[in-house]
């Protein structure tokens, strides 16, 4: 039990037992193999020895056998008994008569050659023709039998005198004169085999011992580092209940890994803590530095920055300029020395006369702290200039001050006005263009009711002519004709309004109605192209405040764009939805055309951007629309919507009544 | 001598090739009735054995030395053509060839050669080195030869001459085979005062026991050319017996010396060839074959196995193996 425990515990012991086992197995197999071969060899040798002895005897006994001389036979055969393992010898003549039989003392004469005597005939017949010694293997002994041969007894007459007349008698001329039997004791063979076996086993044991010792020392040498490792592990308090050495090692490594992991975790948390602290510290230092730097350098910086920029910057303290940059002086056309110390109010006198006691500076700084304000002032040369002015209160040079930042926008305002004029021109142009464009549609729009009226009147006239007087019928026709005429009137009225140059003033509008008005002009065009308008308009929409004609133009333009776009597709639809969204009324205008190409998205609101042919469009439509919407404090943007082509979303502020 | 004849022959042939001389010769020859040329002798030798070659050489020294006095033979020796039996492929063809060629004389060396030519009755045949010619060829008027068996007298004389102490000689024999020889021996032994212990055997199996019985009764064992007594087994026995009982063995053939025999008294092959040559010349000169009974070998060789003699503790005087 202890042994097994040791084996299980110690790694070297395990290796040792395994190796020894393998060695034992190999050696055993080899030994058994070797012994088997040896045994076979010994047995064969024994048989060989017996055969040789017998054939020698057979040759020796020839003469005695020839004369059947018992003494001679005894002389020839008796010597064989001196051989250790020979039990007995016997001789028979050719007729099967026992001529001689002799045994060694403990053996009984009558015990040997008996069987042969009984079974004479067959066995001796077989022996006669046998070319070599026959042997019979019994449990205790082996019998060898050999025929005794003699040369032909007659010599030729010549041969009596001369040797070489004929060839000397050949073995074929030999003939059998008797038989010799030799009995070997098998116990000698068995003894020899036993001896060999004993020797083999002894050798095996010796060899195994040697190998074991060698293996033991080798393993001890090899596992020395392992032992040291295990001892170290033991010192580190690894459970001694572990199955074996390797188990101890495994436990040690497990523990080590766990400990290491924990250590790593601790180190990590420590590290992050430290990092944070360092960061905090750095941040603090940085901010302190920053503050200090800012404090120290803000003025200088301020100065240098201010000097470098195009905007004019000035500091007003107690109503007087205490600091100016060059741009400020330039804008007013003065030298900076001239302005320093001057009264700020004086310089900022508005170009037009204001009521007395008006303090501009206060107004600016109070009304719009930080936000730009446009005022008109006088340049040194007496011209009016428009400046954007921004005022804010601050501490400058440790004193409260008003900072002024100004920009000369005279030129820009001028050009903007110019642009406005241009746009207006373009708008009317566009209107005219639109009118021209839609003229055909309008003609049709008018033509249809006219035709109806014409037919109604013709029918009524015919009825009257023919004396058929159906009052009810005629009344209906006339009323219908009147309605058609009213429609024509509406169209023409509308056209008149549309063409009017001056911009109608704003009013509260119900936006769907504006769309309806736009449709009066556009419906026929859409019908001709099999296009439909889908209206998705919320009930109880609030009104907006705006210019009806302008907004109608927005819709007309959007519709025209969509019609153009869909034309390429075929049957199409335009969907207009309106809903309230907070303070705004949101109109979504979508068609199922190909949509705006991504590359063009940025440019479509730009004036004169178009992808259309010269006779179809000039690229002003969306530009005008965006202008009109801006004037209404609304927004317009282009968006992509799943399943639709171009989609425009227009937001207009809802009217607020005070 | 042989070479001289050859150069003479070529010289003669060169003279003959001259046309005028050839014409004269032709006329001269046409007057001859019989034996226009030298005698044609065909030798049939059983094998290429040293002993056979020696015999043939003896034969040739006699025959080729003789130049016939008749006709053209005065200038041309006899021709001797030799065929070796063991080198022939077809013995039947050889026999037919002999009949066709019809030589003046046939010399057969060895038993198998004698066996081949037996039945040829119109050519005189002389045999050499055939141990038992009667057994091989029977009796035929045209056959004669040299009897190779050394007589009992010859053998015993040699033995006594070399080892005078020997008084009792033992021998085994099959009366059917060597009875005559034994009777001759007994007669001669009696004359020179030797005691001969001759035991008859019927089978070779009896040899060991018979030998054992002679053990103390003999000073020397005499080996006879008896096929019953001499077998591979009995030879072992005889020499073992000789060694164990220190009894020397007298034998009839040199081959037994190396097996353990002490002394051999055997024919001299060359001399035997010469005897045959002399016989041949007589026959070729007109003597009838039937007038000759087979001739007994006249010269014997006595050889000693000194090692065996030493082992047996025998003192052999006047050692001269090549007499
Ligand atoms: N519904 C729309 N679908 C697709 N593109 C549109 C649509 N509305 C406007 N656009 C694009 O915006 C461009 C500018 O439109 P805008 O109405 O300003 O000019 P215009 O229609 O080309 O010419 P006009 O001066 O005749 O109106 C158009 O050329 C067109 O490319
Ligand atoms: Mg347009």
Coordinates of N, CA, C and O in Angstrom, one line a residue, chain A residues 583-649:
Chain A
X583 N -45.0 76.2 -33.8 CA -45.4 77.6 -34.2 C -45.4 77.7 -35.7 O -45.6 78.8 -36.2
X584 N -45.1 76.7 -36.4 CA -45.0 76.8 -37.9 C -46.0 75.9 -38.6 O -46.5 74.9 -38.0
X585 N -46.3 76.3 -39.8 CA -47.1 75.5 -40.6 C -46.1 74.8 -41.6 O -45.4 75.5 -42.3
X586 N -46.2 73.5 -41.6 CA -45.2 72.8 -42.4 C -45.8 72.2 -43.6 O -46.8 71.4 -43.6
X587 N -45.3 72.6 -44.8 CA -45.8 72.1 -46.1 C -44.8 71.2 -46.7 O -43.6 71.6 -46.8
X588 N -45.2 69.9 -47.0 CA -44.3 69.0 -47.6 C -44.7 68.8 -49.0 O -45.8 68.4 -49.3
X589 N -43.8 69.1 -50.0 CA -44.2 69.1 -51.4 C -43.3 68.1 -52.1 O -42.1 68.2 -52.2
X590 N -44.0 67.0 -52.5 CA -43.2 65.9 -53.1 C -43.7 65.4 -54.4 O -44.9 65.4 -54.6
X591 N -42.8 64.9 -55.3 CA -43.3 64.3 -56.5 C -42.6 62.9 -56.7 O -41.6 62.6 -56.0
X592 N -43.1 62.1 -57.6 CA -42.4 60.8 -57.9 C -41.5 60.9 -59.1 O -41.3 59.9 -59.7
X593 N -40.9 62.1 -59.3 CA -39.9 62.2 -60.4 C -38.6 61.5 -60.0 O -38.5 60.9 -59.0
X594 N -37.6 61.8 -60.9 CA -36.3 61.1 -60.6 C -35.5 61.8 -59.4 O -34.6 61.2 -59.0
X595 N -36.0 62.9 -59.0 CA -35.3 63.6 -57.8 C -34.1 64.4 -58.3 O -33.8 64.4 -59.4
X596 N -33.6 65.1 -57.3 CA -32.5 66.0 -57.6 C -31.2 65.2 -57.5 O -31.0 64.4 -56.6
X597 N -30.3 65.3 -58.5 CA -29.1 64.6 -58.4 C -28.2 65.0 -57.2 O -28.2 66.2 -56.9
X598 N -27.6 64.1 -56.6 CA -26.9 64.4 -55.3 C -25.9 65.5 -55.5 O -25.7 66.4 -54.7
X599 N -25.2 65.5 -56.7 CA -24.2 66.5 -57.0 C -24.8 67.9 -57.1 O -24.0 68.8 -56.8
X600 N -26.1 68.0 -57.4 CA -26.7 69.3 -57.6 C -27.4 69.8 -56.4 O -27.8 71.0 -56.4
X601 N -27.5 69.0 -55.4 CA -28.3 69.3 -54.2 C -27.9 70.7 -53.6 O -28.8 71.5 -53.2
X602 N -26.6 70.9 -53.6 CA -26.1 72.2 -53.0 C -26.5 73.4 -53.8 O -26.7 74.5 -53.2
X603 N -26.7 73.2 -55.1 CA -26.8 74.4 -56.0 C -28.2 74.7 -56.4 O -28.4 75.8 -57.0
X604 N -29.2 73.9 -56.1 CA -30.5 74.1 -56.8 C -31.2 75.4 -56.3 O -31.9 76.0 -57.1
X605 N -30.8 76.0 -55.1 CA -31.4 77.2 -54.7 C -30.6 78.4 -55.2 O -31.0 79.5 -55.0
X606 N -29.5 78.2 -55.8 CA -28.7 79.3 -56.4 C -29.4 79.8 -57.6 O -29.9 79.1 -58.4
X607 N -29.4 81.2 -57.8 CA -30.0 81.7 -59.0 C -29.3 81.3 -60.2 O -28.0 81.1 -60.2
X608 N -30.0 81.1 -61.2 CA -29.5 80.7 -62.6 C -28.9 79.3 -62.6 O -28.2 79.0 -63.5
X609 N -29.1 78.5 -61.6 CA -28.7 77.1 -61.7 C -29.8 76.3 -62.3 O -31.0 76.3 -61.8
X610 N -29.6 75.7 -63.4 CA -30.6 74.8 -64.0 C -29.9 73.7 -64.8 O -28.8 73.8 -65.1
X611 N -30.7 72.6 -64.9 CA -30.2 71.5 -65.7 C -31.1 71.4 -66.9 O -31.0 70.4 -67.6
X612 N -32.0 72.3 -67.1 CA -32.9 72.2 -68.2 C -32.4 73.0 -69.4 O -31.5 73.8 -69.3
X613 N -33.1 72.7 -70.5 CA -32.8 73.4 -71.8 C -33.1 74.8 -71.7 O -34.0 75.2 -70.9
X614 N -32.4 75.6 -72.5 CA -32.6 77.1 -72.4 C -34.0 77.5 -72.5 O -34.5 78.4 -71.8
X615 N -34.8 76.9 -73.4 CA -36.2 77.4 -73.6 C -37.1 77.0 -72.5 O -38.2 77.4 -72.4
X616 N -36.7 76.0 -71.7 CA -37.5 75.5 -70.6 C -37.3 76.2 -69.3 O -38.3 76.4 -68.6
X617 N -36.1 76.5 -68.9 CA -35.9 77.1 -67.6 C -34.6 78.0 -67.6 O -33.7 77.7 -68.4
X618 N -34.6 78.9 -66.7 CA -33.4 79.8 -66.6 C -32.8 79.6 -65.3 O -31.7 80.1 -65.0
X619 N -33.4 78.8 -64.3 CA -32.7 78.5 -63.1 C -33.0 79.5 -62.0 O -32.3 79.7 -61.0
X620 N -34.2 80.2 -62.1 CA -34.5 81.2 -61.1 C -35.6 80.7 -60.2 O -35.7 81.3 -59.1
X621 N -36.4 79.7 -60.6 CA -37.5 79.3 -59.8 C -37.2 79.1 -58.3 O -37.8 79.8 -57.5
X622 N -36.3 78.2 -58.0 CA -36.1 77.9 -56.6 C -35.4 79.1 -55.9 O -35.7 79.3 -54.7
X623 N -34.6 79.8 -56.6 CA -34.0 81.0 -56.0 C -35.0 82.0 -55.5 O -35.0 82.5 -54.4
X624 N -36.0 82.3 -56.4 CA -37.1 83.2 -56.0 C -37.9 82.7 -54.9 O -38.2 83.4 -53.9
X625 N -38.2 81.3 -54.9 CA -39.0 80.7 -53.9 C -38.3 80.9 -52.5 O -38.9 81.3 -51.6
X626 N -37.0 80.6 -52.5 CA -36.3 80.7 -51.3 C -36.3 82.1 -50.8 O -36.4 82.4 -49.5
X627 N -36.2 83.1 -51.7 CA -36.3 84.5 -51.3 C -37.6 84.8 -50.6 O -37.7 85.4 -49.6
X628 N -38.7 84.4 -51.3 CA -40.0 84.7 -50.8 C -40.2 84.1 -49.4 O -40.7 84.8 -48.5
X629 N -39.8 82.8 -49.3 CA -40.0 82.2 -48.0 C -39.2 82.9 -46.9 O -39.6 83.1 -45.8
X630 N -37.9 83.3 -47.2 CA -37.1 84.0 -46.3 C -37.8 85.3 -45.9 O -37.9 85.7 -44.7
X631 N -38.4 86.0 -46.8 CA -39.1 87.2 -46.5 C -40.3 87.0 -45.6 O -40.7 87.9 -44.9
X632 N -40.8 85.8 -45.6 CA -41.9 85.4 -44.8 C -41.4 84.8 -43.4 O -42.2 84.2 -42.7
X633 N -40.1 85.0 -43.2 CA -39.4 84.4 -42.0 C -39.6 82.9 -41.9 O -39.7 82.3 -40.8
X634 N -39.7 82.3 -43.0 CA -39.8 80.8 -43.0 C -38.6 80.2 -43.6 O -37.6 80.8 -43.8
X635 N -38.6 78.9 -43.7 CA -37.5 78.2 -44.3 C -38.0 77.2 -45.3 O -39.1 76.7 -45.3
X636 N -37.1 77.0 -46.3 CA -37.3 75.9 -47.3 C -36.1 75.1 -47.4 O -35.0 75.6 -47.4
X637 N -36.3 73.8 -47.4 CA -35.1 72.9 -47.7 C -35.5 71.7 -48.5 O -36.7 71.3 -48.6
X638 N -34.5 71.2 -49.2 CA -34.8 70.0 -50.0 C -34.4 68.8 -49.2 O -33.4 68.8 -48.5
X639 N -35.2 67.8 -49.3 CA -34.9 66.5 -48.6 C -35.2 65.3 -49.5 O -35.9 65.4 -50.5
X640 N -34.6 64.2 -49.1 CA -34.9 63.0 -49.8 C -35.8 62.2 -49.0 O -35.6 62.1 -47.8
X641 N -36.9 61.6 -49.6 CA -37.8 60.8 -48.9 C -38.0 59.5 -49.6 O -38.0 59.4 -50.8
X642 N -38.0 58.5 -48.8 CA -38.2 57.1 -49.3 C -39.4 57.0 -50.2 O -40.5 57.4 -49.8
X643 N -39.2 56.5 -51.4 CA -40.4 56.3 -52.4 C -40.8 57.5 -53.2 O -41.6 57.5 -54.0
X644 N -40.1 58.7 -53.0 CA -40.4 59.9 -53.7 C -39.2 60.5 -54.3 O -38.1 60.1 -54.0
X645 N -39.5 61.4 -55.3 CA -38.4 62.0 -56.0 C -38.0 63.2 -55.1 O -37.6 63.1 -54.0
X646 N -38.0 64.4 -55.7 CA -37.6 65.6 -55.0 C -38.7 65.9 -53.9 O -39.9 65.8 -54.2
X647 N -38.2 66.3 -52.8 CA -39.2 66.7 -51.7 C -38.7 68.0 -51.1 O -37.6 68.1 -50.7
X648 N -39.6 69.0 -51.1 CA -39.3 70.3 -50.5 C -40.2 70.5 -49.3 O -41.4 70.2 -49.3
X649 N -39.5 70.9 -48.2 CA -40.3 71.1 -46.9 C -40.2 72.6 -46.6 O -39.1 73.2 -46.5

